[in-house]
Amino acid sequence: MKHWTSIEDLRLDARRKVPRMFYEYAMSGSYNEETLRANRADLEKIKLRQRVLVDVSGRDPSTTVLGERAALPLMLAPIGLLGMQHGNGEILACRAAQAAGIPFTLSTMSVCSIEDVAAAVDKPFWFQLYVMRDRGFVRSLVERATAAQCSALVLTVDLQVLGQRHRDIKNGLSVPPKIRFNNAIDVATKPRWAWSVAFAKRRTFGNLAGHVKGMESVKSLAGWTNEQFDPSLSWKDVDWIRSIWPGKLILKGILDPEDARAGVKTGADAIVVSNHGGRQLDGAPSSISMLPSIADAVGSETEVWLDGGIRSGQDLMRALALGARACMIGRPFVYGLGAGGQAGVAKAIDIFKKELDVTMALTGVQRIDQIGRQNLAFGVPDWR
Ligand SMILES: Cc1cc2nc3c(=O)[nH]c(=O)nc-3n(C[C@H](O)[C@H](O)[C@H](O)COP(=O)(O)O)c2cc1C
């Protein structure tokens, strides 16, 4: 659509089209949202170095992640409940990512199941795993991901317990959504959303319903998560996951150089520097501010990726200059999905692509592997 020229446009449109309960589920951070805000504020402190009169006529934004070609140094992060932003949201987002030539990650907490998505797309996608107390169920999830030919497993390590998001409690976030007096008008004014969800494959947690008791209707996501997720999760479990998963393994949610080193020792193929988009430990530093020390600690042994606050192609350049090989995005594509389904996700990816292309041109860069700290105007900012 013509009027979407930035990720902010997609956000504003999603706010109009998606019921408040789910829009606020996506945009919120935990507690006072200090870390959520820091993710953005710290990115904006990084100034890019403008260069002129460099021949940039042969620019190429493609790269490789985990040894595979990617059209951009960009991946769609795992997002719970995508199917509540738009009916069949997981399938639509996966199709948009695959058409654009970048990876899509399906969350454990998705609405469409692993099998639903596998049957609806032509190429392999990635699966994100949360480790629950019931290890038999965790093993069965890994086996389902293997059977669906998922090409990488993203193990999320920063959610042993759930950070509180005030708005989810106030909105009574439930799955499937319950129409109550106070949200009936909201839903009634979102007919396109209601239509897409009414005719979607599912309206509850597709990977869990029928496998985990009580998943057909979850009244309190926070309460359920705190009951099921395993607070005893430790590095030993990473070794166990490694032993039952034959493919590429990614550790997501690392925010400290010491943990990054421990992650490398597990033999992980990549680590994602992340604070879960400011949704877990409030008061933790922004992910971008921890990237340089983590990239230095890891060296070239394992790929280092980043997420949190990436909203433009300029942000991609900033993260790459500080040592990320690629970035994941969460909310930008969630807003695209809410604003326009598959076309909205495609638009979000296209916005990143065009902005990165212009940013490469104006910083005098032709290829992704040329990007480094020399592309920053004032070096690495002092974050403290
Ligand atoms: C609505 C929402 C749901 C999320 N669900 C998951 C999830 O199921 N699994 C996971 O590992 N991370 C989840 N995350 C975290 C994202 O994968 C990612 O780390 C984060 O969104 C990156 O920050 P950004 O939204 O600023 O790009 C979620 C984030 C959001 C905003």
GROMACS .gro file of C-alpha atoms and ligand atoms in nm:
model
  415
    1MET     CA    1   0.000   0.000   0.000
    2LYS     CA    2   0.119   0.346  -0.089
    3HIS     CA    3   0.088   0.503   0.254
    4TRP     CA    4   0.329   0.266   0.430
    5THR     CA    5   0.669   0.429   0.396
    6SER     CA    6   0.823   0.329   0.729
    7ILE     CA    7   0.789   0.072   1.008
    8GLU     CA    8   0.619   0.345   1.212
    9ASP     CA    9   0.342   0.362   0.947
   10LEU     CA   10   0.287  -0.011   0.987
   11ARG     CA   11   0.266   0.027   1.365
   12LEU     CA   12   0.005   0.302   1.341
   13ASP     CA   13  -0.199   0.099   1.095
   14ALA     CA   14  -0.176  -0.215   1.313
   15ARG     CA   15  -0.298  -0.012   1.609
   16ARG     CA   16  -0.609   0.074   1.410
   17LYS     CA   17  -0.673  -0.278   1.284
   18VAL     CA   18  -0.581  -0.517   1.567
   19PRO     CA   19  -0.784  -0.544   1.890
   20ARG     CA   20  -0.620  -0.359   2.174
   21MET     CA   21  -0.547  -0.673   2.377
   22PHE     CA   22  -0.320  -0.810   2.102
   23TYR     CA   23  -0.172  -0.483   1.981
   24GLU     CA   24  -0.066  -0.402   2.338
   25TYR     CA   25   0.062  -0.757   2.389
   26ALA     CA   26   0.301  -0.688   2.100
   27MET     CA   27   0.415  -0.337   2.176
   28SER     CA   28   0.462  -0.368   2.552
   29GLY     CA   29   0.774  -0.436   2.753
   30SER     CA   30   0.800  -0.568   3.108
   31TYR     CA   31   0.746  -0.358   3.422
   32ASN     CA   32   0.853   0.006   3.373
   33GLU     CA   33   0.975  -0.060   3.018
   34GLU     CA   34   1.319   0.088   3.087
   35THR     CA   35   1.496  -0.180   2.885
   36LEU     CA   36   1.240  -0.154   2.606
   37ARG     CA   37   1.318   0.219   2.576
   38ALA     CA   38   1.694   0.166   2.613
   39ASN     CA   39   1.695  -0.065   2.311
   40ARG     CA   40   1.586   0.227   2.093
   41ALA     CA   41   1.764   0.511   2.271
   42ASP     CA   42   2.104   0.338   2.254
   43LEU     CA   43   2.071   0.256   1.886
   44GLU     CA   44   2.003   0.623   1.817
   45LYS     CA   45   2.329   0.718   1.993
   46ILE     CA   46   2.529   0.543   1.723
   47LYS     CA   47   2.619   0.781   1.443
   48LEU     CA   48   2.704   0.653   1.097
   49ARG     CA   49   3.000   0.783   0.903
   50GLN     CA   50   2.898   0.948   0.577
   51ARG     CA   51   3.138   0.893   0.288
   52VAL     CA   52   3.125   1.053  -0.058
   53LEU     CA   53   3.260   0.992  -0.405
   54VAL     CA   54   3.295   0.617  -0.356
   55ASP     CA   55   3.171   0.404  -0.646
   56VAL     CA   56   2.874   0.219  -0.494
   57SER     CA   57   2.708   0.113  -0.816
   58GLY     CA   58   2.746  -0.260  -0.740
   59ARG     CA   59   2.581  -0.280  -0.398
   60ASP     CA   60   2.470  -0.620  -0.272
   61PRO     CA   61   2.282  -0.651   0.061
   62SER     CA   62   2.288  -1.032   0.061
   63THR     CA   63   2.494  -1.237   0.304
   64THR     CA   64   2.513  -1.586   0.453
   65VAL     CA   65   2.370  -1.701   0.785
   66LEU     CA   66   2.461  -2.047   0.913
   67GLY     CA   67   2.625  -2.108   0.579
   68GLU     CA   68   2.309  -2.042   0.377
   69ARG     CA   69   2.249  -1.750   0.145
   70ALA     CA   70   2.012  -1.481   0.281
   71ALA     CA   71   1.890  -1.189   0.071
   72LEU     CA   72   1.949  -0.957   0.368
   73PRO     CA   73   2.124  -0.979   0.707
   74LEU     CA   74   1.775  -1.009   0.857
   75MET     CA   75   1.558  -1.281   1.010
   76LEU     CA   76   1.205  -1.288   1.150
   77ALA     CA   77   1.226  -1.352   1.526
   78PRO     CA   78   1.001  -1.604   1.702
   79ILE     CA   79   0.678  -1.437   1.815
   80GLY     CA   80   0.408  -1.601   2.024
   81LEU     CA   81   0.046  -1.567   1.915
   82LEU     CA   82   0.116  -1.433   1.565
   83GLY     CA   83  -0.214  -1.588   1.463
   84MET     CA   84  -0.390  -1.342   1.694
   85GLN     CA   85  -0.247  -1.041   1.506
   86HIS     CA   86  -0.405  -1.177   1.188
   87GLY     CA   87  -0.571  -1.513   1.116
   88ASN     CA   88  -0.310  -1.774   1.006
   89GLY     CA   89  -0.044  -1.515   1.089
   90GLU     CA   90   0.238  -1.769   1.117
   91ILE     CA   91   0.175  -1.905   0.767
   92LEU     CA   92   0.147  -1.557   0.615
   93ALA     CA   93   0.464  -1.428   0.781
   94CYS     CA   94   0.658  -1.741   0.682
   95ARG     CA   95   0.546  -1.705   0.320
   96ALA     CA   96   0.648  -1.337   0.314
   97ALA     CA   97   0.992  -1.418   0.461
   98GLN     CA   98   1.053  -1.704   0.219
   99ALA     CA   99   0.945  -1.494  -0.080
  100ALA     CA  100   1.195  -1.227   0.033
  101GLY     CA  101   1.471  -1.486   0.083
  102ILE     CA  102   1.516  -1.456   0.460
  103PRO     CA  103   1.457  -1.703   0.747
  104PHE     CA  104   1.134  -1.724   0.948
  105THR     CA  105   1.127  -1.864   1.304
  106LEU     CA  106   0.812  -2.032   1.435
  107SER     CA  107   0.755  -1.987   1.809
  108THR     CA  108   0.664  -2.272   2.045
  109MET     CA  109   0.377  -2.041   2.149
  110SER     CA  110   0.240  -2.003   1.797
  111VAL     CA  111  -0.122  -2.040   1.695
  112CYS     CA  112  -0.058  -2.242   1.376
  113SER     CA  113   0.130  -2.561   1.462
  114ILE     CA  114   0.464  -2.677   1.322
  115GLU     CA  115   0.272  -2.916   1.096
  116ASP     CA  116   0.025  -2.646   0.979
  117VAL     CA  117   0.311  -2.420   0.867
  118ALA     CA  118   0.512  -2.705   0.712
  119ALA     CA  119   0.210  -2.805   0.502
  120ALA     CA  120   0.152  -2.447   0.383
  121VAL     CA  121   0.501  -2.337   0.272
  122ASP     CA  122   0.756  -2.485   0.030
  123LYS     CA  123   1.086  -2.426   0.207
  124PRO     CA  124   1.223  -2.515   0.551
  125PHE     CA  125   1.173  -2.271   0.837
  126TRP     CA  126   1.325  -2.249   1.185
  127PHE     CA  127   1.161  -2.360   1.509
  128GLN     CA  128   1.201  -2.183   1.845
  129LEU     CA  129   1.194  -2.398   2.156
  130TYR     CA  130   1.093  -2.311   2.511
  131VAL     CA  131   1.195  -2.574   2.763
  132MET     CA  132   0.905  -2.684   2.980
  133ARG     CA  133   0.905  -2.896   3.293
  134ASP     CA  134   0.769  -3.194   3.101
  135ARG     CA  135   1.086  -3.305   2.923
  136GLY     CA  136   0.899  -3.580   2.740
  137PHE     CA  137   0.690  -3.308   2.576
  138VAL     CA  138   1.002  -3.102   2.495
  139ARG     CA  139   1.153  -3.407   2.327
  140SER     CA  140   0.834  -3.459   2.127
  141LEU     CA  141   0.843  -3.095   2.010
  142VAL     CA  142   1.202  -3.142   1.890
  143GLU     CA  143   1.098  -3.460   1.710
  144ARG     CA  144   0.806  -3.279   1.545
  145ALA     CA  145   1.043  -3.002   1.430
  146THR     CA  146   1.279  -3.268   1.289
  147ALA     CA  147   0.991  -3.443   1.110
  148ALA     CA  148   0.878  -3.108   0.963
  149GLN     CA  149   1.235  -3.060   0.833
  150CYS     CA  150   1.294  -2.739   1.025
  151SER     CA  151   1.643  -2.625   0.932
  152ALA     CA  152   1.747  -2.473   1.266
  153LEU     CA  153   1.639  -2.483   1.630
  154VAL     CA  154   1.637  -2.156   1.821
  155LEU     CA  155   1.659  -2.231   2.192
  156THR     CA  156   1.536  -1.935   2.395
  157VAL     CA  157   1.730  -1.913   2.721
  158ASP     CA  158   1.602  -1.591   2.879
  159LEU     CA  159   1.253  -1.697   2.986
  160GLN     CA  160   1.276  -1.939   3.277
  161VAL     CA  161   1.018  -1.720   3.448
  162LEU     CA  162   0.803  -1.456   3.283
  163GLY     CA  163   0.863  -1.081   3.323
  164GLN     CA  164   0.531  -0.910   3.395
  165ARG     CA  165   0.367  -0.693   3.133
  166HIS     CA  166   0.114  -0.479   3.314
  167ARG     CA  167  -0.109  -0.433   3.012
  168ASP     CA  168  -0.160  -0.806   2.952
  169ILE     CA  169  -0.302  -0.834   3.302
  170LYS     CA  170  -0.520  -0.523   3.271
  171ASN     CA  171  -0.648  -0.635   2.929
  172GLY     CA  172  -0.723  -0.989   3.055
  173LEU     CA  173  -0.515  -1.139   2.772
  174SER     CA  174  -0.661  -1.482   2.703
  175VAL     CA  175  -0.633  -1.738   2.425
  176PRO     CA  176  -0.866  -1.773   2.241
  177PRO     CA  177  -0.981  -1.415   2.304
  178LYS     CA  178  -1.293  -1.388   2.517
  179ILE     CA  179  -1.543  -1.131   2.401
  180ARG     CA  180  -1.647  -0.942   2.713
  181PHE     CA  181  -1.847  -0.624   2.762
  182ASN     CA  182  -1.534  -0.406   2.774
  183ASN     CA  183  -1.374  -0.537   2.454
  184ALA     CA  184  -1.686  -0.610   2.246
  185ILE     CA  185  -1.688  -0.265   2.084
  186ASP     CA  186  -1.314  -0.283   2.020
  187VAL     CA  187  -1.352  -0.614   1.835
  188ALA     CA  188  -1.668  -0.496   1.657
  189THR     CA  189  -1.470  -0.205   1.508
  190LYS     CA  190  -1.200  -0.442   1.371
  191PRO     CA  191  -1.408  -0.642   1.118
  192ARG     CA  192  -1.114  -0.742   0.898
  193TRP     CA  193  -0.930  -0.884   1.196
  194ALA     CA  194  -1.244  -1.065   1.320
  195TRP     CA  195  -1.303  -1.214   0.975
  196SER     CA  196  -0.944  -1.334   0.935
  197VAL     CA  197  -0.939  -1.494   1.282
  198ALA     CA  198  -1.289  -1.646   1.247
  199PHE     CA  199  -1.185  -1.833   0.930
  200ALA     CA  200  -0.832  -1.922   1.042
  201LYS     CA  201  -0.713  -2.279   1.098
  202ARG     CA  202  -0.688  -2.232   1.474
  203ARG     CA  203  -0.753  -1.994   1.762
  204THR     CA  204  -0.539  -2.147   2.031
  205PHE     CA  205  -0.180  -2.269   2.082
  206GLY     CA  206  -0.141  -2.510   1.790
  207ASN     CA  207   0.180  -2.676   1.912
  208LEU     CA  208   0.042  -2.740   2.258
  209ALA     CA  209  -0.335  -2.802   2.229
  210GLY     CA  210  -0.406  -3.173   2.242
  211HIS     CA  211  -0.057  -3.235   2.386
  212VAL     CA  212  -0.056  -3.029   2.705
  213LYS     CA  213  -0.356  -3.036   2.940
  214GLY     CA  214  -0.565  -2.717   2.954
  215MET     CA  215  -0.420  -2.559   2.637
  216GLU     CA  216  -0.753  -2.538   2.457
  217SER     CA  217  -0.832  -2.227   2.657
  218VAL     CA  218  -0.574  -2.027   2.850
  219LYS     CA  219  -0.724  -1.762   3.075
  220SER     CA  220  -0.395  -1.624   3.205
  221LEU     CA  221  -0.094  -1.657   2.980
  222ALA     CA  222   0.133  -1.540   3.261
  223GLY     CA  223  -0.008  -1.794   3.510
  224TRP     CA  224   0.016  -2.079   3.262
  225THR     CA  225   0.373  -1.991   3.159
  226ASN     CA  226   0.489  -1.975   3.517
  227GLU     CA  227   0.340  -2.320   3.583
  228GLN     CA  228   0.482  -2.491   3.275
  229PHE     CA  229   0.818  -2.328   3.201
  230ASP     CA  230   1.112  -2.475   3.385
  231PRO     CA  231   1.301  -2.245   3.624
  232SER     CA  232   1.565  -2.516   3.677
  233LEU     CA  233   1.684  -2.483   3.315
  234SER     CA  234   2.065  -2.486   3.305
  235TRP     CA  235   2.362  -2.533   3.071
  236LYS     CA  236   2.328  -2.911   3.118
  237ASP     CA  237   1.991  -2.891   2.943
  238VAL     CA  238   2.152  -2.717   2.647
  239ASP     CA  239   2.382  -3.019   2.612
  240TRP     CA  240   2.076  -3.245   2.628
  241ILE     CA  241   1.897  -3.044   2.355
  242ARG     CA  242   2.215  -3.057   2.148
  243SER     CA  243   2.212  -3.437   2.182
  244ILE     CA  244   1.851  -3.479   2.062
  245TRP     CA  245   1.857  -3.217   1.783
  246PRO     CA  246   2.066  -3.311   1.482
  247GLY     CA  247   2.065  -2.972   1.305
  248LYS     CA  248   2.188  -2.616   1.360
  249LEU     CA  249   2.138  -2.483   1.713
  250ILE     CA  250   2.099  -2.117   1.805
  251LEU     CA  251   2.095  -1.980   2.161
  252LYS     CA  252   1.869  -1.676   2.189
  253GLY     CA  253   1.866  -1.437   2.482
  254ILE     CA  254   2.234  -1.390   2.573
  255LEU     CA  255   2.323  -1.051   2.720
  256ASP     CA  256   2.655  -1.108   2.895
  257PRO     CA  257   3.004  -1.191   2.760
  258GLU     CA  258   3.053  -1.469   3.018
  259ASP     CA  259   2.728  -1.637   2.912
  260ALA     CA  260   2.830  -1.589   2.549
  261ARG     CA  261   3.155  -1.779   2.612
  262ALA     CA  262   2.959  -2.057   2.784
  263GLY     CA  263   2.728  -2.061   2.481
  264VAL     CA  264   3.022  -2.105   2.244
  265LYS     CA  265   3.142  -2.401   2.453
  266THR     CA  266   2.810  -2.582   2.398
  267GLY     CA  267   2.893  -2.589   2.028
  268ALA     CA  268   2.600  -2.362   1.937
  269ASP     CA  269   2.612  -2.244   1.576
  270ALA     CA  270   2.494  -1.892   1.662
  271ILE     CA  271   2.400  -1.682   1.961
  272VAL     CA  272   2.146  -1.402   1.963
  273VAL     CA  273   2.234  -1.103   2.178
  274SER     CA  274   1.888  -1.021   2.307
  275ASN     CA  275   1.687  -0.904   2.607
  276HIS     CA  276   1.368  -1.047   2.456
  277GLY     CA  277   1.272  -0.707   2.314
  278GLY     CA  278   1.266  -0.553   2.665
  279ARG     CA  279   1.005  -0.805   2.781
  280GLN     CA  280   1.204  -0.989   3.049
  281LEU     CA  281   1.458  -0.832   3.291
  282ASP     CA  282   1.360  -0.468   3.318
  283GLY     CA  283   1.665  -0.259   3.406
  284ALA     CA  284   1.890  -0.480   3.192
  285PRO     CA  285   2.106  -0.294   2.939
  286SER     CA  286   2.000  -0.252   2.578
  287SER     CA  287   2.108  -0.538   2.355
  288ILE     CA  288   2.307  -0.306   2.125
  289SER     CA  289   2.515  -0.176   2.418
  290MET     CA  290   2.621  -0.532   2.507
  291LEU     CA  291   2.699  -0.630   2.148
  292PRO     CA  292   3.060  -0.502   2.122
  293SER     CA  293   3.184  -0.683   2.435
  294ILE     CA  294   3.000  -1.002   2.341
  295ALA     CA  295   3.128  -0.991   1.982
  296ASP     CA  296   3.483  -0.948   2.118
  297ALA     CA  297   3.437  -1.236   2.365
  298VAL     CA  298   3.306  -1.473   2.100
  299GLY     CA  299   3.544  -1.382   1.816
  300SER     CA  300   3.487  -1.582   1.502
  301GLU     CA  301   3.401  -1.912   1.674
  302THR     CA  302   3.024  -1.871   1.653
  303GLU     CA  303   2.795  -1.636   1.461
  304VAL     CA  304   2.673  -1.343   1.671
  305TRP     CA  305   2.332  -1.196   1.590
  306LEU     CA  306   2.134  -0.925   1.764
  307ASP     CA  307   1.774  -0.827   1.822
  308GLY     CA  308   1.592  -0.555   2.015
  309GLY     CA  309   1.481  -0.219   1.882
  310ILE     CA  310   1.591  -0.270   1.520
  311ARG     CA  311   1.346  -0.052   1.326
  312SER     CA  312   1.525   0.051   1.006
  313GLY     CA  313   1.796  -0.035   0.757
  314GLN     CA  314   2.009   0.227   0.932
  315ASP     CA  315   1.974   0.026   1.255
  316LEU     CA  316   2.085  -0.287   1.069
  317MET     CA  317   2.399  -0.100   0.959
  318ARG     CA  318   2.461   0.013   1.318
  319ALA     CA  319   2.438  -0.341   1.454
  320LEU     CA  320   2.653  -0.486   1.178
  321ALA     CA  321   2.914  -0.215   1.235
  322LEU     CA  322   2.931  -0.319   1.601
  323GLY     CA  323   2.989  -0.686   1.523
  324ALA     CA  324   2.654  -0.855   1.450
  325ARG     CA  325   2.650  -1.083   1.149
  326ALA     CA  326   2.273  -1.036   1.113
  327CYS     CA  327   1.970  -0.915   1.309
  328MET     CA  328   1.634  -1.054   1.405
  329ILE     CA  329   1.327  -0.833   1.408
  330GLY     CA  330   1.016  -0.885   1.617
  331ARG     CA  331   0.766  -0.601   1.640
  332PRO     CA  332   0.837  -0.448   1.295
  333PHE     CA  333   0.697  -0.752   1.115
  334VAL     CA  334   0.426  -0.809   1.377
  335TYR     CA  335   0.299  -0.458   1.296
  336GLY     CA  336   0.322  -0.539   0.925
  337LEU     CA  337   0.111  -0.851   0.981
  338GLY     CA  338  -0.153  -0.661   1.177
  339ALA     CA  339  -0.158  -0.381   0.921
  340GLY     CA  340  -0.184  -0.592   0.608
  341GLY     CA  341  -0.136  -0.967   0.654
  342GLN     CA  342   0.124  -1.121   0.423
  343ALA     CA  343   0.154  -0.801   0.217
  344GLY     CA  344   0.224  -0.606   0.535
  345VAL     CA  345   0.505  -0.842   0.640
  346ALA     CA  346   0.647  -0.826   0.286
  347LYS     CA  347   0.633  -0.448   0.310
  348ALA     CA  348   0.818  -0.447   0.642
  349ILE     CA  349   1.099  -0.657   0.493
  350ASP     CA  350   1.109  -0.440   0.181
  351ILE     CA  351   1.139  -0.124   0.392
  352PHE     CA  352   1.447  -0.272   0.566
  353LYS     CA  353   1.594  -0.374   0.231
  354LYS     CA  354   1.555  -0.034   0.067
  355GLU     CA  355   1.678   0.155   0.373
  356LEU     CA  356   1.982  -0.071   0.405
  357ASP     CA  357   2.061  -0.025   0.037
  358VAL     CA  358   2.057   0.356   0.064
  359THR     CA  359   2.253   0.343   0.390
  360MET     CA  360   2.519   0.126   0.226
  361ALA     CA  361   2.543   0.373  -0.061
  362LEU     CA  362   2.578   0.678   0.163
  363THR     CA  363   2.837   0.513   0.387
  364GLY     CA  364   3.036   0.399   0.083
  365VAL     CA  365   2.985   0.025   0.129
  366GLN     CA  366   2.920  -0.229  -0.147
  367ARG     CA  367   2.903  -0.558   0.041
  368ILE     CA  368   2.780  -0.669   0.384
  369ASP     CA  369   3.117  -0.822   0.479
  370GLN     CA  370   3.280  -0.478   0.438
  371ILE     CA  371   3.075  -0.328   0.722
  372GLY     CA  372   3.265  -0.267   1.044
  373ARG     CA  373   3.351  -0.013   1.312
  374GLN     CA  374   3.511   0.208   1.043
  375ASN     CA  375   3.154   0.291   0.935
  376LEU     CA  376   3.082   0.470   1.264
  377ALA     CA  377   3.139   0.847   1.287
  378PHE     CA  378   3.252   0.856   1.650
  379GLY     CA  379   3.339   0.494   1.726
  380VAL     CA  380   3.151   0.293   1.990
  381PRO     CA  381   2.948   0.522   2.217
  382ASP     CA  382   3.005   0.517   2.592
  383TRP     CA  383   2.681   0.358   2.706
  384ARG     CA  384   2.711   0.431   3.078
  385LIG     C1  385   0.468  -1.003   2.086
  385LIG     C2  386   0.598  -1.072   2.109
  385LIG     C3  387   0.601  -1.210   2.131
  385LIG     C4  388   0.722  -1.275   2.147
  385LIG     N1  389   0.723  -1.411   2.161
  385LIG     C5  390   0.843  -1.477   2.168
  385LIG     C6  391   0.846  -1.619   2.170
  385LIG     O1  392   0.743  -1.686   2.165
  385LIG     N2  393   0.968  -1.677   2.177
  385LIG     C7  394   1.085  -1.606   2.182
  385LIG     O2  395   1.194  -1.664   2.187
  385LIG     N3  396   1.083  -1.471   2.178
  385LIG     C8  397   0.966  -1.405   2.170
  385LIG     N4  398   0.964  -1.269   2.163
  385LIG     C9  399   1.092  -1.196   2.153
  385LIG    C10  400   1.133  -1.180   2.006
  385LIG     O3  401   1.169  -1.303   1.951
  385LIG    C11  402   1.251  -1.082   1.990
  385LIG     O4  403   1.354  -1.120   2.077
  385LIG    C12  404   1.211  -0.937   2.014
  385LIG     O5  405   1.083  -0.910   1.964
  385LIG    C13  406   1.313  -0.843   1.949
  385LIG     O6  407   1.283  -0.710   1.976
  385LIG     P1  408   1.199  -0.613   1.879
  385LIG     O7  409   1.057  -0.652   1.893
  385LIG     O8  410   1.229  -0.479   1.934
  385LIG     O9  411   1.251  -0.632   1.737
  385LIG    C14  412   0.844  -1.201   2.147
  385LIG    C15  413   0.840  -1.063   2.127
  385LIG    C16  414   0.720  -0.999   2.107
  385LIG    C17  415   0.721  -0.851   2.082
   0.00000   0.00000   0.00000
